[in-house]
Coordinates of N, CA and C in Angstrom, one line a residue:
M1 N 55.5 154.3 58.1 CA 56.3 155.2 58.9 C 57.6 155.4 58.2
K2 N 58.2 156.6 58.1 CA 59.5 156.8 57.5 C 60.4 157.3 58.6
L3 N 61.6 156.8 58.7 CA 62.6 157.2 59.7 C 63.7 157.9 59.0
S4 N 64.2 158.9 59.7 CA 65.4 159.6 59.3 C 66.6 158.6 59.4
A5 N 67.7 158.9 58.8 CA 68.9 158.0 58.9 C 69.4 158.0 60.3
L6 N 69.4 159.1 61.0 CA 69.8 159.1 62.4 C 68.9 158.3 63.3
A7 N 67.6 158.4 63.1 CA 66.6 157.7 63.9 C 66.8 156.2 63.6
F8 N 67.0 155.8 62.3 CA 67.1 154.4 62.0 C 68.4 153.8 62.7
L9 N 69.5 154.6 62.6 CA 70.7 154.1 63.2 C 70.5 154.0 64.8
T10 N 69.8 154.9 65.3 CA 69.5 154.8 66.8 C 68.7 153.6 67.1
L11 N 67.7 153.3 66.3 CA 66.9 152.1 66.5 C 67.7 150.8 66.3
A12 N 68.6 150.8 65.3 CA 69.4 149.7 65.0 C 70.3 149.4 66.2
A13 N 70.9 150.4 66.8 CA 71.8 150.2 67.9 C 71.0 149.7 69.1
R14 N 69.8 150.1 69.3 CA 69.0 149.6 70.4 C 68.6 148.1 70.1
L15 N 68.4 147.8 68.9 CA 68.1 146.4 68.5 C 69.3 145.5 69.0
V16 N 70.5 145.9 68.7 CA 71.6 145.1 69.0 C 71.9 145.0 70.5
S17 N 71.7 146.1 71.2 CA 72.1 146.2 72.6 C 71.1 145.7 73.6
A18 N 69.8 145.5 73.2 CA 68.8 145.2 74.2 C 68.2 143.8 74.1
H19 N 69.0 142.8 73.6 CA 68.5 141.5 73.6 C 68.6 140.9 75.0
Y20 N 67.6 140.3 75.5 CA 67.5 139.8 76.9 C 67.3 138.3 76.9
V21 N 67.6 137.7 78.0 CA 67.5 136.2 78.1 C 66.7 135.9 79.4
F22 N 65.7 135.1 79.3 CA 65.0 134.6 80.5 C 65.9 133.5 81.1
F23 N 66.5 133.8 82.3 CA 67.7 133.0 82.7 C 67.4 132.2 83.9
T24 N 66.7 132.7 84.9 CA 66.5 132.0 86.2 C 65.1 131.9 86.6
L25 N 64.6 130.7 86.9 CA 63.3 130.4 87.4 C 63.2 130.8 88.8
T26 N 62.1 131.5 89.2 CA 61.8 131.7 90.6 C 60.5 131.1 91.0
V27 N 60.4 130.6 92.2 CA 59.2 130.0 92.8 C 58.9 130.7 94.1
N28 N 57.8 131.4 94.1 CA 57.4 132.2 95.3 C 58.6 133.1 95.7
D29 N 59.2 133.7 94.7 CA 60.3 134.7 94.9 C 61.6 134.1 95.2
A30 N 61.7 132.8 95.3 CA 63.0 132.1 95.6 C 63.6 131.6 94.3
P31 N 64.9 131.8 94.0 CA 65.5 131.3 92.7 C 65.6 129.8 92.8
V32 N 65.4 129.2 91.6 CA 65.6 127.7 91.5 C 66.7 127.5 90.4
D33 N 67.9 127.1 90.8 CA 69.0 127.0 89.9 C 68.8 125.7 89.0
G34 N 69.2 125.9 87.8 CA 69.3 124.7 86.9 C 68.1 124.2 86.3
A35 N 67.0 124.9 86.4 CA 65.7 124.4 85.8 C 65.4 125.0 84.4
V36 N 66.1 126.0 84.0 CA 65.8 126.6 82.7 C 66.8 126.2 81.6
R37 N 66.3 125.9 80.5 CA 67.1 125.5 79.3 C 67.6 126.8 78.7
I38 N 68.9 127.0 78.8 CA 69.6 128.2 78.4 C 70.0 128.1 76.9
P39 N 69.6 129.1 76.1 CA 70.0 129.1 74.7 C 71.5 129.1 74.5
G40 N 71.9 128.5 73.4 CA 73.3 128.5 73.1 C 73.8 129.9 72.7
F41 N 72.9 130.7 72.1 CA 73.3 132.0 71.6 C 72.2 133.0 72.0
P42 N 72.5 134.0 72.8 CA 71.4 134.8 73.4 C 70.9 135.9 72.4
T43 N 70.1 135.4 71.5 CA 69.5 136.4 70.5 C 68.0 136.0 70.3
P44 N 67.2 137.0 70.1 CA 65.8 136.7 69.8 C 65.5 136.1 68.5
L45 N 64.4 135.5 68.3 CA 64.0 135.0 67.0 C 63.0 135.9 66.3
M46 N 63.0 135.9 65.0 CA 62.1 136.7 64.2 C 61.2 135.9 63.3
D47 N 61.5 134.6 63.2 CA 60.6 133.7 62.4 C 59.7 133.0 63.3
V48 N 58.4 133.4 63.4 CA 57.5 132.8 64.3 C 57.0 131.4 63.8
T49 N 57.4 131.0 62.7 CA 57.1 129.6 62.2 C 58.2 128.6 62.4
S50 N 59.3 129.1 63.0 CA 60.5 128.2 63.2 C 60.3 127.3 64.5
P51 N 60.6 126.0 64.4 CA 60.6 125.2 65.6 C 61.4 125.7 66.8
D52 N 62.4 126.5 66.5 CA 63.3 127.1 67.5 C 62.5 128.0 68.4
I53 N 61.3 128.5 68.0 CA 60.5 129.4 68.8 C 59.9 128.7 70.0
I54 N 60.0 127.4 70.1 CA 59.5 126.7 71.3 C 60.3 127.0 72.5
C55 N 61.6 126.7 72.5 CA 62.4 126.9 73.7 C 63.7 127.7 73.4
N56 N 63.8 128.2 72.2 CA 65.0 129.0 71.8 C 66.0 128.0 71.1
T57 N 67.1 128.6 70.6 CA 68.0 127.9 69.8 C 69.1 127.2 70.6
D58 N 69.5 126.0 70.1 CA 70.7 125.3 70.7 C 70.5 125.1 72.2
T59 N 69.3 124.7 72.6 CA 69.1 124.4 74.0 C 69.3 122.9 74.2
T60 N 69.7 122.6 75.5 CA 69.7 121.2 75.9 C 68.9 121.1 77.2
P61 N 68.6 119.8 77.6 CA 67.8 119.7 78.8 C 68.4 120.4 80.0
A62 N 67.6 121.0 80.8 CA 68.1 121.6 82.0 C 68.6 120.5 83.0
N63 N 69.3 121.0 84.0 CA 69.9 120.1 85.0 C 68.9 119.5 86.0
T64 N 67.8 120.2 86.2 CA 66.8 119.8 87.2 C 65.4 120.1 86.7
T65 N 64.5 119.5 87.3 CA 63.0 119.8 87.1 C 62.5 120.3 88.4
A66 N 62.0 121.5 88.4 CA 61.6 122.1 89.6 C 60.2 121.6 90.1
T67 N 60.1 121.3 91.3 CA 58.8 120.9 91.9 C 58.0 122.2 92.4
I68 N 56.8 122.4 91.9 CA 56.1 123.6 92.2 C 54.6 123.2 92.6
P69 N 54.2 123.6 93.8 CA 52.7 123.4 94.1 C 51.8 124.3 93.2
A70 N 50.7 123.7 92.8 CA 49.7 124.5 92.1 C 49.3 125.7 92.9
G71 N 49.1 126.8 92.2 CA 48.8 128.1 92.9 C 50.0 128.9 93.3
S72 N 51.2 128.4 93.0 CA 52.4 129.1 93.4 C 52.7 130.3 92.4
K73 N 53.4 131.3 92.9 CA 53.9 132.4 92.0 C 55.2 131.9 91.4
V74 N 55.3 132.1 90.1 CA 56.5 131.8 89.4 C 57.0 133.0 88.6
G75 N 58.3 133.0 88.3 CA 58.9 134.1 87.6 C 60.1 133.7 86.8
F76 N 60.5 134.5 85.9 CA 61.7 134.3 85.2 C 62.5 135.6 85.3
K77 N 63.7 135.5 85.9 CA 64.6 136.7 86.0 C 65.5 136.7 84.7
L78 N 65.8 137.9 84.3 CA 66.7 138.1 83.2 C 68.1 137.9 83.6
N79 N 69.0 137.6 82.7 CA 70.4 137.4 83.0 C 71.0 138.8 83.3
P80 N 71.5 139.0 84.6 CA 72.0 140.3 84.9 C 73.3 140.7 84.3
N81 N 74.0 139.6 83.8 CA 75.3 139.9 83.1 C 75.2 140.1 81.6
H82 N 73.9 140.0 81.1 CA 73.7 140.2 79.7 C 72.9 141.5 79.4
Q83 N 71.6 141.4 79.4 CA 70.7 142.5 79.3 C 69.8 142.5 80.6
P84 N 70.1 143.3 81.6 CA 69.4 143.0 82.9 C 68.0 143.5 83.0
M85 N 67.5 144.2 82.0 CA 66.1 144.6 82.0 C 65.5 144.7 80.6
I86 N 64.2 144.7 80.5 CA 63.6 144.8 79.2 C 63.4 146.3 78.8
T87 N 64.0 146.6 77.7 CA 63.9 148.0 77.3 C 63.3 148.2 75.9
H88 N 62.7 147.1 75.3 CA 62.0 147.2 74.1 C 60.5 147.3 74.4
P89 N 59.7 148.0 73.6 CA 58.3 148.1 73.8 C 57.6 146.8 73.3
G90 N 56.7 146.3 74.1 CA 56.0 145.1 73.6 C 55.4 144.3 74.8
P91 N 54.5 143.4 74.5 CA 53.8 142.6 75.6 C 54.6 141.3 75.8
A92 N 54.1 140.6 76.8 CA 54.7 139.3 77.1 C 53.6 138.3 77.6
A93 N 54.0 137.0 77.6 CA 53.0 136.0 78.1 C 53.7 134.9 78.7
F94 N 53.0 134.1 79.5 CA 53.5 132.8 80.0 C 52.6 131.7 79.4
Y95 N 53.3 130.6 79.0 CA 52.7 129.4 78.5 C 53.1 128.2 79.3
M96 N 52.2 127.2 79.3 CA 52.6 125.9 79.9 C 52.1 124.8 78.9
A97 N 52.8 123.7 79.0 CA 52.4 122.5 78.2 C 52.7 121.2 79.0
R98 N 51.7 120.4 79.1 CA 51.9 119.1 79.9 C 52.7 118.1 79.0
V99 N 53.7 117.5 79.7 CA 54.5 116.5 79.0 C 53.7 115.3 78.7
P100 N 53.9 114.8 77.4 CA 53.1 113.6 77.0 C 53.5 112.4 77.9
D101 N 52.5 111.5 78.0 CA 52.7 110.2 78.7 C 53.9 109.5 78.2
G102 N 54.7 108.9 79.1 CA 55.9 108.2 78.7 C 57.1 109.0 78.5
L103 N 57.0 110.3 78.7 CA 58.2 111.2 78.6 C 58.3 112.0 79.9
T104 N 59.5 112.5 80.2 CA 59.7 113.4 81.3 C 59.9 114.8 80.7
A105 N 59.9 115.8 81.6 CA 60.1 117.2 81.1 C 61.5 117.4 80.5
A106 N 62.4 116.6 81.0 CA 63.8 116.7 80.4 C 63.9 116.1 79.0
E107 N 63.0 115.2 78.7 CA 63.0 114.5 77.4 C 62.2 115.1 76.3
W108 N 61.3 116.0 76.7 CA 60.3 116.5 75.7 C 60.8 117.8 75.1
D109 N 60.6 117.9 73.8 CA 61.0 119.2 73.1 C 59.9 120.2 73.0
G110 N 58.7 119.9 73.5 CA 57.6 120.9 73.5 C 56.8 120.9 72.2
A111 N 57.1 120.0 71.2 CA 56.3 120.1 69.9 C 54.9 119.5 70.1
G112 N 54.0 120.1 69.3 CA 52.6 119.7 69.3 C 51.7 120.6 70.0
G113 N 50.4 120.4 69.8 CA 49.4 121.3 70.3 C 49.0 121.1 71.7
K114 N 49.9 121.3 72.6 CA 49.6 121.1 74.1 C 49.8 122.3 74.9
W115 N 50.1 123.5 74.3 CA 50.4 124.7 75.0 C 49.1 125.5 75.4
F116 N 49.1 126.0 76.6 CA 48.0 126.9 77.0 C 48.7 128.1 77.7
K117 N 48.0 129.2 77.6 CA 48.5 130.5 78.2 C 47.9 130.7 79.6
V118 N 48.8 131.1 80.5 CA 48.4 131.4 81.9 C 48.5 132.8 82.4
R119 N 49.2 133.6 81.5 CA 49.3 135.0 81.9 C 49.6 135.9 80.7
N120 N 49.1 137.1 80.7 CA 49.4 138.1 79.7 C 50.1 139.3 80.5
H121 N 51.1 139.8 79.9 CA 51.7 141.1 80.4 C 51.5 142.1 79.2
N122 N 50.5 143.0 79.3 CA 50.1 143.8 78.2 C 50.3 145.3 78.5
L123 N 49.4 146.1 78.0 CA 49.5 147.5 78.4 C 49.2 147.7 79.8
R124 N 49.8 148.8 80.4 CA 49.5 149.2 81.7 C 48.0 149.5 81.8
S125 N 47.5 149.2 83.0 CA 46.0 149.3 83.1 C 45.5 150.7 82.8
E126 N 46.2 151.7 83.1 CA 45.7 153.1 82.8 C 45.7 153.3 81.3
I127 N 46.6 152.7 80.6 CA 46.6 152.9 79.2 C 45.4 152.1 78.5
A128 N 45.2 150.9 78.9 CA 44.1 150.1 78.4 C 42.8 150.7 78.7
E129 N 42.6 151.2 79.9 CA 41.3 151.7 80.3 C 41.0 153.1 79.8
W130 N 42.0 154.0 79.8 CA 41.8 155.4 79.5 C 42.4 155.9 78.2
G131 N 43.3 155.1 77.6 CA 43.9 155.6 76.4 C 44.9 156.7 76.5
V132 N 45.5 156.8 77.6 CA 46.5 157.8 77.8 C 47.7 157.5 76.9
K133 N 48.2 158.5 76.2 CA 49.3 158.2 75.2 C 50.6 158.9 75.8
T134 N 51.6 158.2 75.9 CA 52.9 158.8 76.4 C 53.8 159.1 75.1
F135 N 54.8 159.8 75.3 CA 55.8 160.1 74.3 C 56.7 159.0 74.0
E136 N 56.9 158.0 75.0 CA 57.7 156.9 74.8 C 56.9 155.6 74.9
P137 N 56.7 154.9 73.7 CA 55.8 153.7 73.7 C 56.2 152.7 74.7
E138 N 57.5 152.6 75.1 CA 57.9 151.6 76.1 C 57.2 151.7 77.4
L139 N 56.9 153.0 77.7 CA 56.2 153.3 79.0 C 54.8 152.7 79.1
E140 N 54.2 152.4 77.9 CA 52.8 151.9 77.9 C 52.7 150.4 78.2
F141 N 53.8 149.7 78.2 CA 53.7 148.3 78.5 C 54.2 147.9 79.9
E142 N 53.6 146.9 80.4 CA 53.9 146.4 81.8 C 55.4 145.9 81.8
T143 N 55.9 145.5 80.7 CA 57.2 144.9 80.7 C 58.4 145.9 80.8
F144 N 58.1 147.2 80.6 CA 59.2 148.2 80.5 C 60.0 148.2 81.8
H145 N 61.3 148.1 81.6 CA 62.3 148.1 82.7 C 62.1 146.9 83.7
A146 N 61.4 145.9 83.3 CA 61.2 144.7 84.2 C 62.5 143.9 84.2
T147 N 62.9 143.5 85.3 CA 64.1 142.5 85.4 C 63.6 141.1 85.7
E148 N 62.3 141.0 85.9 CA 61.7 139.7 86.1 C 60.2 139.8 85.6
L149 N 59.7 138.7 85.0 CA 58.3 138.6 84.6 C 57.7 137.5 85.5
V150 N 56.5 137.7 86.0 CA 55.9 136.8 86.9 C 54.5 136.3 86.5
A151 N 54.1 135.2 87.0 CA 52.8 134.6 86.7 C 52.4 133.7 87.9
S152 N 51.3 133.0 87.8 CA 51.0 132.0 88.8 C 50.6 130.7 88.1
I153 N 50.9 129.6 88.7 CA 50.4 128.3 88.2 C 49.0 128.2 88.7
P154 N 48.0 128.2 87.8 CA 46.6 128.1 88.2 C 46.4 126.9 89.2
K155 N 45.6 127.2 90.2 CA 45.3 126.1 91.2 C 44.6 124.9 90.6
G156 N 43.9 125.1 89.5 CA 43.2 123.9 88.9 C 44.1 123.1 88.0
T157 N 45.4 123.5 87.9 CA 46.3 122.7 87.0 C 46.5 121.3 87.5
P158 N 46.3 120.3 86.7 CA 46.5 118.9 87.1 C 47.9 118.7 87.4
S159 N 48.2 117.8 88.4 CA 49.6 117.5 88.8 C 50.2 116.8 87.6
G160 N 51.5 116.9 87.5 CA 52.3 116.3 86.5 C 53.5 117.2 86.0
E161 N 54.2 116.7 85.0 CA 55.4 117.4 84.5 C 55.0 118.3 83.4
Y162 N 55.5 119.5 83.3 CA 55.2 120.5 82.3 C 56.5 121.2 81.8
L163 N 56.4 121.9 80.7 CA 57.3 122.9 80.3 C 56.6 124.3 80.6
L164 N 57.3 125.2 81.2 CA 56.8 126.5 81.5 C 57.6 127.5 80.7
R165 N 57.0 128.3 79.9 CA 57.6 129.1 78.9 C 57.2 130.6 78.9
P166 N 58.1 131.5 79.2 CA 57.8 132.9 79.1 C 58.1 133.3 77.6
E167 N 57.4 134.3 77.2 CA 57.5 134.8 75.8 C 57.4 136.3 75.8
G168 N 58.4 137.0 75.4 CA 58.4 138.5 75.3 C 58.5 138.9 73.8
L169 N 57.6 139.8 73.4 CA 57.5 140.3 72.0 C 58.1 141.7 72.0
A170 N 59.1 142.0 71.2 CA 59.7 143.3 71.0 C 59.2 143.9 69.7
L171 N 58.6 145.1 69.7 CA 57.9 145.6 68.6 C 58.5 146.9 68.1
Q172 N 59.8 147.2 68.5 CA 60.4 148.5 68.1 C 60.5 148.7 66.6
M173 N 60.5 147.6 65.8 CA 60.5 147.7 64.4 C 59.4 146.9 63.8
G174 N 58.3 146.6 64.5 CA 57.2 145.8 64.0 C 56.5 146.4 62.8
W175 N 56.6 147.7 62.6 CA 56.0 148.3 61.4 C 56.7 147.8 60.1
N176 N 57.9 147.2 60.2 CA 58.6 146.7 59.0 C 58.5 145.2 59.0
G177 N 57.7 144.6 59.8 CA 57.6 143.1 59.9 C 58.8 142.6 60.7
Y178 N 59.5 143.4 61.4 CA 60.7 143.0 62.1 C 60.4 142.9 63.6
H179 N 59.6 141.9 64.0 CA 59.3 141.7 65.4 C 60.3 140.7 65.9
Q180 N 60.6 140.8 67.2 CA 61.5 139.9 67.9 C 60.7 139.1 69.0
V181 N 61.1 137.8 69.1 CA 60.4 137.0 70.1 C 61.5 136.5 71.0
H182 N 61.4 136.7 72.3 CA 62.3 136.2 73.3 C 61.6 135.1 74.1
M183 N 62.3 134.0 74.3 CA 61.6 132.9 75.1 C 62.7 132.0 75.7
S184 N 62.3 131.2 76.7 CA 63.0 130.2 77.3 C 62.0 129.1 77.8
C185 N 62.5 128.0 78.2 CA 61.6 126.9 78.8 C 62.2 126.5 80.1
A186 N 61.4 126.3 81.1 CA 61.8 125.7 82.4 C 61.1 124.4 82.5
Q187 N 61.8 123.4 83.1 CA 61.2 122.1 83.3 C 60.6 122.1 84.7
I188 N 59.3 121.8 84.9 CA 58.7 121.8 86.2 C 57.8 120.6 86.4
K189 N 57.6 120.3 87.7 CA 56.6 119.3 88.1 C 55.6 119.9 89.0
V190 N 54.4 120.0 88.6 CA 53.3 120.5 89.4 C 52.8 119.5 90.4
V191 N 52.7 119.8 91.6 CA 52.2 118.9 92.7 C 51.0 119.6 93.3
D192 N 50.2 118.8 94.1 CA 49.0 119.3 94.8 C 48.1 120.1 93.8
G193 N 48.0 119.5 92.6 CA 47.2 120.1 91.5 C 45.7 119.9 91.6
G194 N 45.0 120.4 90.7 CA 43.5 120.3 90.7 C 43.0 119.5 89.5
N195 N 41.7 119.7 89.2 CA 41.1 118.9 88.2 C 40.6 119.7 87.0
G196 N 41.3 120.8 86.8 CA 40.9 121.7 85.7 C 41.3 121.1 84.4
T197 N 40.7 121.7 83.3 CA 41.0 121.3 82.0 C 41.7 122.5 81.2
P198 N 43.0 122.5 81.2 CA 43.7 123.7 80.5 C 43.3 123.8 79.1
G199 N 43.2 125.1 78.7 CA 42.9 125.4 77.3 C 42.5 126.8 77.1
P200 N 42.3 127.3 75.8 CA 42.5 126.5 74.6 C 43.9 126.1 74.4
L201 N 44.1 124.9 73.8 CA 45.5 124.4 73.5 C 45.9 124.8 72.1
V202 N 47.2 125.2 72.0 CA 47.7 125.6 70.7 C 49.1 124.9 70.5
A203 N 49.5 124.9 69.3 CA 50.8 124.4 68.9 C 51.8 125.6 68.9
I204 N 53.0 125.3 69.3 CA 54.1 126.3 69.1 C 55.2 125.6 68.3
P205 N 55.5 126.1 67.1 CA 55.0 127.3 66.4 C 53.6 127.1 65.9
G206 N 53.0 128.2 65.7 CA 51.6 128.2 65.2 C 50.7 129.1 66.0
H207 N 51.1 129.5 67.2 CA 50.3 130.3 68.1 C 50.3 131.8 67.7
L208 N 51.3 132.2 66.9 CA 51.5 133.6 66.5 C 51.4 133.7 65.0
P209 N 50.3 134.0 64.4 CA 50.2 134.1 63.0 C 51.1 135.2 62.5
P210 N 51.9 135.0 61.5 CA 52.9 136.0 61.0 C 52.2 137.4 60.6
D211 N 51.0 137.3 60.2 CA 50.3 138.5 59.8 C 49.4 139.1 60.9
H212 N 49.6 138.7 62.1 CA 48.7 139.2 63.2 C 49.1 140.7 63.4
P213 N 48.0 141.6 63.5 CA 48.3 143.0 63.6 C 49.1 143.4 64.9
G214 N 49.0 142.5 65.9 CA 49.7 142.8 67.1 C 51.2 142.6 67.0
L215 N 51.7 141.9 65.9 CA 53.1 141.7 65.6 C 53.6 142.7 64.7
N216 N 52.8 143.1 63.7 CA 53.3 144.0 62.6 C 52.6 145.4 62.9
F217 N 53.2 146.1 63.9 CA 52.6 147.2 64.4 C 53.6 148.3 64.7
D218 N 53.2 149.6 64.4 CA 54.1 150.7 64.5 C 53.9 151.4 65.9
V219 N 54.7 151.0 66.9 CA 54.5 151.6 68.2 C 55.0 153.0 68.3
Y220 N 55.8 153.4 67.2 CA 56.4 154.8 67.3 C 55.6 155.8 66.4
S221 N 54.4 155.4 66.0 CA 53.6 156.3 65.2 C 52.7 157.1 66.2
H222 N 53.1 158.3 66.5 CA 52.4 159.1 67.4 C 51.2 159.8 66.8
P223 N 50.1 159.9 67.5 CA 48.9 160.6 67.0 C 49.2 162.1 67.0
T224 N 48.3 162.9 66.4 CA 48.5 164.3 66.3 C 48.2 165.1 67.6
S225 N 47.5 164.4 68.5 CA 47.2 165.0 69.8 C 47.2 163.9 70.8
Y226 N 47.2 164.3 72.1 CA 47.3 163.3 73.1 C 46.1 163.4 74.1
Q227 N 44.9 163.4 73.4 CA 43.7 163.4 74.2 C 43.2 162.0 74.4
L228 N 42.2 161.9 75.3 CA 41.7 160.5 75.5 C 41.1 160.0 74.2
N229 N 41.3 158.7 74.0 CA 40.8 158.0 72.8 C 41.5 158.3 71.6
E230 N 42.6 159.1 71.6 CA 43.4 159.4 70.4 C 44.8 158.8 70.7
Y231 N 44.9 157.5 70.7 CA 46.1 156.8 71.0 C 46.3 155.7 70.0
I232 N 47.5 155.2 69.9 CA 47.8 154.1 68.9 C 47.9 152.7 69.5
P233 N 48.9 152.4 70.4 CA 49.0 151.1 70.8 C 47.8 150.5 71.5
A234 N 47.1 151.3 72.2 CA 45.9 150.8 73.0 C 44.8 150.3 72.1
Q235 N 44.7 150.9 70.9 CA 43.6 150.4 70.1 C 43.7 149.0 69.5
L236 N 45.0 148.5 69.5 CA 45.2 147.1 69.1 C 45.5 146.3 70.3
Y237 N 46.2 146.9 71.3 CA 46.7 146.1 72.4 C 45.8 146.1 73.7
K238 N 44.5 146.1 73.5 CA 43.6 145.9 74.6 C 43.8 144.4 75.0
R239 N 43.5 144.1 76.2 CA 43.9 142.8 76.7 C 43.3 141.7 76.0
Q240 N 42.1 141.8 75.5 CA 41.5 140.7 74.8 C 42.0 140.5 73.3
Q241 N 42.9 141.5 72.9 CA 43.3 141.4 71.5 C 44.8 141.1 71.4
M242 N 45.4 140.7 72.4 CA 46.8 140.3 72.4 C 47.1 139.1 71.6
P243 N 48.2 139.0 70.9 CA 48.5 137.8 70.1 C 48.5 136.6 71.0
G244 N 48.1 135.4 70.4 CA 48.1 134.2 71.1 C 46.7 133.9 71.6
P245 N 46.5 132.7 72.3 CA 45.2 132.3 72.7 C 44.8 133.1 74.0
A246 N 43.6 132.8 74.4 CA 43.0 133.4 75.7 C 43.8 132.8 76.8
V247 N 43.8 133.5 77.9 CA 44.4 133.0 79.2 C 43.5 132.0 79.9
W248 N 44.1 130.9 80.3 CA 43.4 129.9 81.1 C 43.4 130.3 82.5
K249 N 42.3 130.4 83.2 CA 42.2 130.9 84.5 C 42.3 129.8 85.6
G250 N 42.2 128.5 85.1 CA 42.3 127.4 86.1 C 41.1 126.6 86.3
D251 N 40.1 126.9 85.5 CA 38.8 126.2 85.6 C 38.8 124.8 85.1

């Protein structure tokens, strides 16, 4: 895709202005203060192989570890004083990782192959099912204009301490290999859990191959017509083709 100078400058301005931070954990719609590791500098990462992609850059342990019953609704609100809503096109996901024996959630950095996915935020259902193409690719994703992303702790999740991690992918310049990853980590303790076996387990970094087509993707390449089945993002971003592992349902 080739951009005019004006279009490129417009995109560049949007890149700078629309960096968001997952700031506040919510449990059943109630905010929990102090459970999120806040990055020292609010900027997304572009190197999916960097260890910083686990919980973001320059983070320190959060002040508290939130107690959450299995089956609860959880969410991450964006910082209203920074970028209050998501305005970049792209999907998002929620990951969890159980803290290794002998450590607490406050002590663990999240390294290793212990992460599993519990939620995808992908294309809106009507896009995925019918291939409706809009003129603004942002409108095709569930994350557009969201001030909070939500998921649920699967009821089958074993009790124990975990890191809970939202991950937002911004694809406004993915055609040039310039994808952005937004993430934070919350420290949580799951109680009243089940006997499920979370998986598949992946390592972070390592869960997003740099050459994955879902990362290096031109969301602004419009088709010549807007009829059914003549759409661009939906042909890669069907729910089963989203970057990362399959979602664990709690079994």
